[in-house]
Short mmCIF file of C-alpha atoms in Angstrom, two decimals:
data_model
loop_
_atom_site.label_atom_id
_atom_site.label_comp_id
_atom_site.label_asym_id
_atom_site.label_seq_id
_atom_site.Cartn_x
_atom_site.Cartn_y
_atom_site.Cartn_z
CA MET M 20 52.56 104.90 81.19
CA VAL M 21 55.54 107.19 81.82
CA LYS M 22 55.68 106.11 85.46
CA ARG M 23 56.30 102.53 84.32
CA TYR M 24 59.57 103.55 82.64
CA LEU M 25 60.58 106.25 85.11
CA THR M 26 62.22 103.98 87.66
CA LEU M 27 65.19 104.71 89.91
CA LYS M 28 67.31 102.43 87.72
CA THR M 29 66.32 104.37 84.59
CA VAL M 30 66.88 107.79 86.15
CA LEU M 31 70.28 106.88 87.62
CA SER M 32 71.39 105.17 84.41
CA ALA M 33 70.28 108.17 82.32
CA PHE M 34 72.18 110.54 84.62
CA ILE M 35 75.38 108.49 84.35
CA ILE M 36 75.02 108.24 80.57
CA PHE M 37 74.38 111.99 80.30
CA VAL M 38 77.50 112.88 82.28
CA PHE M 39 79.71 110.35 80.49
CA VAL M 40 78.51 111.16 76.97
CA GLN M 41 78.69 114.93 77.37
CA SER M 42 82.27 114.59 78.62
CA LEU M 43 83.28 112.70 75.47
CA PHE M 44 83.51 115.95 73.50
CA PHE M 45 86.22 117.18 75.86
CA LYS M 46 88.13 113.91 75.94
CA PHE M 47 87.95 113.05 72.23
CA SER M 48 88.67 116.59 71.02
CA ASN M 49 91.74 116.85 73.29
CA SER M 50 90.34 120.06 74.78
CA PHE M 51 92.44 122.34 76.96
CA GLU M 52 90.65 120.93 80.01
CA THR M 53 91.60 117.38 79.02
CA GLN M 54 95.19 118.38 78.27
CA TYR M 55 95.44 120.08 81.65
CA ILE M 56 93.91 117.26 83.70
CA PHE M 57 95.70 114.35 82.06
CA GLY M 58 98.90 116.36 81.69
CA ILE M 59 98.97 116.90 85.47
CA LEU M 60 98.26 113.19 86.08
CA GLY M 61 100.86 112.06 83.53
CA GLU M 62 103.50 114.30 85.10
CA TRP M 63 102.56 113.27 88.65
CA SER M 64 102.66 109.56 87.84
CA GLY M 65 105.79 109.74 85.72
CA LEU M 66 103.81 108.17 82.85
CA ASP M 67 104.11 110.86 80.20
CA TRP M 68 102.07 108.78 77.75
CA PHE M 69 99.10 109.03 80.13
CA GLY M 70 99.11 112.79 79.67
CA VAL M 71 98.69 112.25 75.93
CA TYR M 72 96.43 109.17 75.78
CA GLY M 73 94.69 109.08 79.18
CA GLY M 74 91.74 111.19 78.07
CA TYR M 75 91.08 108.89 75.13
CA MET M 76 91.38 105.78 77.31
CA VAL M 77 88.98 107.10 79.94
CA GLY M 78 86.62 108.40 77.24
CA ILE M 79 86.46 105.01 75.53
CA THR M 80 85.75 103.36 78.88
CA GLU M 81 82.98 105.86 79.65
CA LEU M 82 81.47 105.27 76.20
CA ILE M 83 81.50 101.50 76.77
CA VAL M 84 79.87 101.96 80.19
CA SER M 85 77.18 104.17 78.62
CA ILE M 86 76.37 101.49 76.06
CA ILE M 87 76.31 98.67 78.64
CA LEU M 88 73.97 100.72 80.87
CA VAL M 89 71.18 100.41 78.27
CA THR M 90 71.44 96.62 78.07
CA ARG M 91 70.38 93.84 80.41
CA TYR M 92 73.93 93.98 81.77
CA ASN M 93 73.24 97.40 83.29
CA PRO M 94 74.69 96.39 86.69
CA ILE M 95 78.00 95.42 85.04
CA GLY M 96 78.14 98.84 83.39
CA ALA M 97 77.38 100.42 86.76
CA LEU M 98 80.16 98.38 88.39
CA ILE M 99 82.67 99.55 85.78
CA GLY M 100 81.34 103.09 86.28
CA VAL M 101 82.05 102.82 90.02
CA GLY M 102 85.61 101.82 89.14
CA VAL M 103 86.11 104.71 86.72
CA MET M 104 84.69 107.25 89.16
CA THR M 105 86.67 105.82 92.07
CA GLY M 106 89.76 106.54 90.01
CA ALA M 107 88.57 110.06 89.20
CA ILE M 108 87.77 110.86 92.83
CA PHE M 109 91.10 109.41 93.99
CA PHE M 110 93.07 111.47 91.46
CA HIS M 111 91.21 114.64 92.44
CA LEU M 112 91.90 114.11 96.14
CA ALA M 113 95.32 112.43 96.24
CA THR M 114 97.29 114.16 93.49
CA PRO M 115 98.24 117.72 92.57
CA LEU M 116 95.13 117.79 90.35
CA GLY M 117 92.92 118.97 93.20
CA VAL M 118 89.19 119.48 93.42
CA VAL M 119 88.83 122.84 91.63
CA GLN M 120 89.75 122.82 87.92
CA PRO M 121 90.56 125.77 85.68
CA VAL M 122 88.19 126.86 82.92
CA PHE M 123 89.74 127.79 79.57
CA ASP M 124 88.68 130.09 76.76
CA VAL M 125 88.89 129.07 73.08
CA ALA M 126 92.52 130.24 72.91
CA GLY M 127 93.56 128.12 75.89
CA ALA M 128 93.86 130.93 78.43
CA ILE M 129 92.55 130.27 81.94
CA ILE M 130 89.49 132.46 82.53
CA GLY M 131 88.33 131.14 85.90
CA ASP M 132 87.63 127.90 87.68
CA ASP M 133 84.82 125.38 87.85
CA ALA M 134 84.31 125.75 91.64
CA GLY M 135 84.66 121.98 91.97
CA THR M 136 81.85 121.10 89.54
CA LEU M 137 83.83 118.33 87.82
CA PHE M 138 84.65 116.73 91.18
CA ILE M 139 81.04 117.03 92.38
CA MET M 140 79.80 115.38 89.17
CA ALA M 141 82.29 112.52 89.69
CA CYS M 142 80.93 112.03 93.21
CA LEU M 143 77.30 112.08 91.99
CA VAL M 144 78.05 109.59 89.21
CA TRP M 145 79.87 107.37 91.74
CA LEU M 146 76.86 107.47 94.08
CA SER M 147 74.46 106.73 91.21
CA ALA M 148 76.50 103.79 89.93
CA ALA M 149 77.10 102.43 93.45
CA THR M 150 73.34 102.58 94.08
CA LEU M 151 72.67 100.58 90.91
CA VAL M 152 75.30 97.99 91.90
CA PHE M 153 73.93 97.71 95.45
CA ARG M 154 70.33 97.37 94.25
CA ASP M 155 71.33 94.65 91.81
CA PHE M 156 73.48 92.77 94.29
CA THR M 157 70.67 92.69 96.85
CA SER M 158 68.09 91.65 94.24
CA PRO M 159 67.01 87.99 93.99
CA ASN M 160 67.72 88.10 90.23
CA SER M 161 71.12 89.76 90.56
CA VAL M 162 73.09 89.96 87.32
CA ILE M 163 76.35 90.47 89.21
CA ARG M 164 75.84 87.51 91.57
CA SER M 165 74.80 85.35 88.62
CA LEU M 166 78.00 86.18 86.74
CA ILE M 167 80.12 85.61 89.86
CA SER M 168 78.55 82.19 90.39
CA LYS M 169 79.34 81.25 86.79
CA VAL M 170 82.98 82.28 87.19
CA MET M 171 83.46 80.58 90.55
#
């Protein structure tokens, strides 16, 4: 019985949801990690508002993706997830943000680094979401192709 529900789609979706939902605490509580990451990106881009609101915007998007992933529109959620993680990976690699992020204590002092864990998780989520999109797109009953055909 468990094997019936333990499919690749379910496992990958659950992993993406787990990563996105557990990160919501950091983004919605404006943690020191969130302030650091989005502050760097806001300063780099010249969009100071992004340093203040970027975490909330990304968090809301990740929450929406997590909800969509448990519906019949799972591949659409995965496609949006690929987009979000493409942005995350780009910003880690192409901006002063970098791959290794500082870790903060409760007072906001840097007490170490994450050894690239946040970046690695972004890559794993991207691979998981891309796999879901690819599997759907190559399926005879593709949700994505069906929506594209309705739009075109």
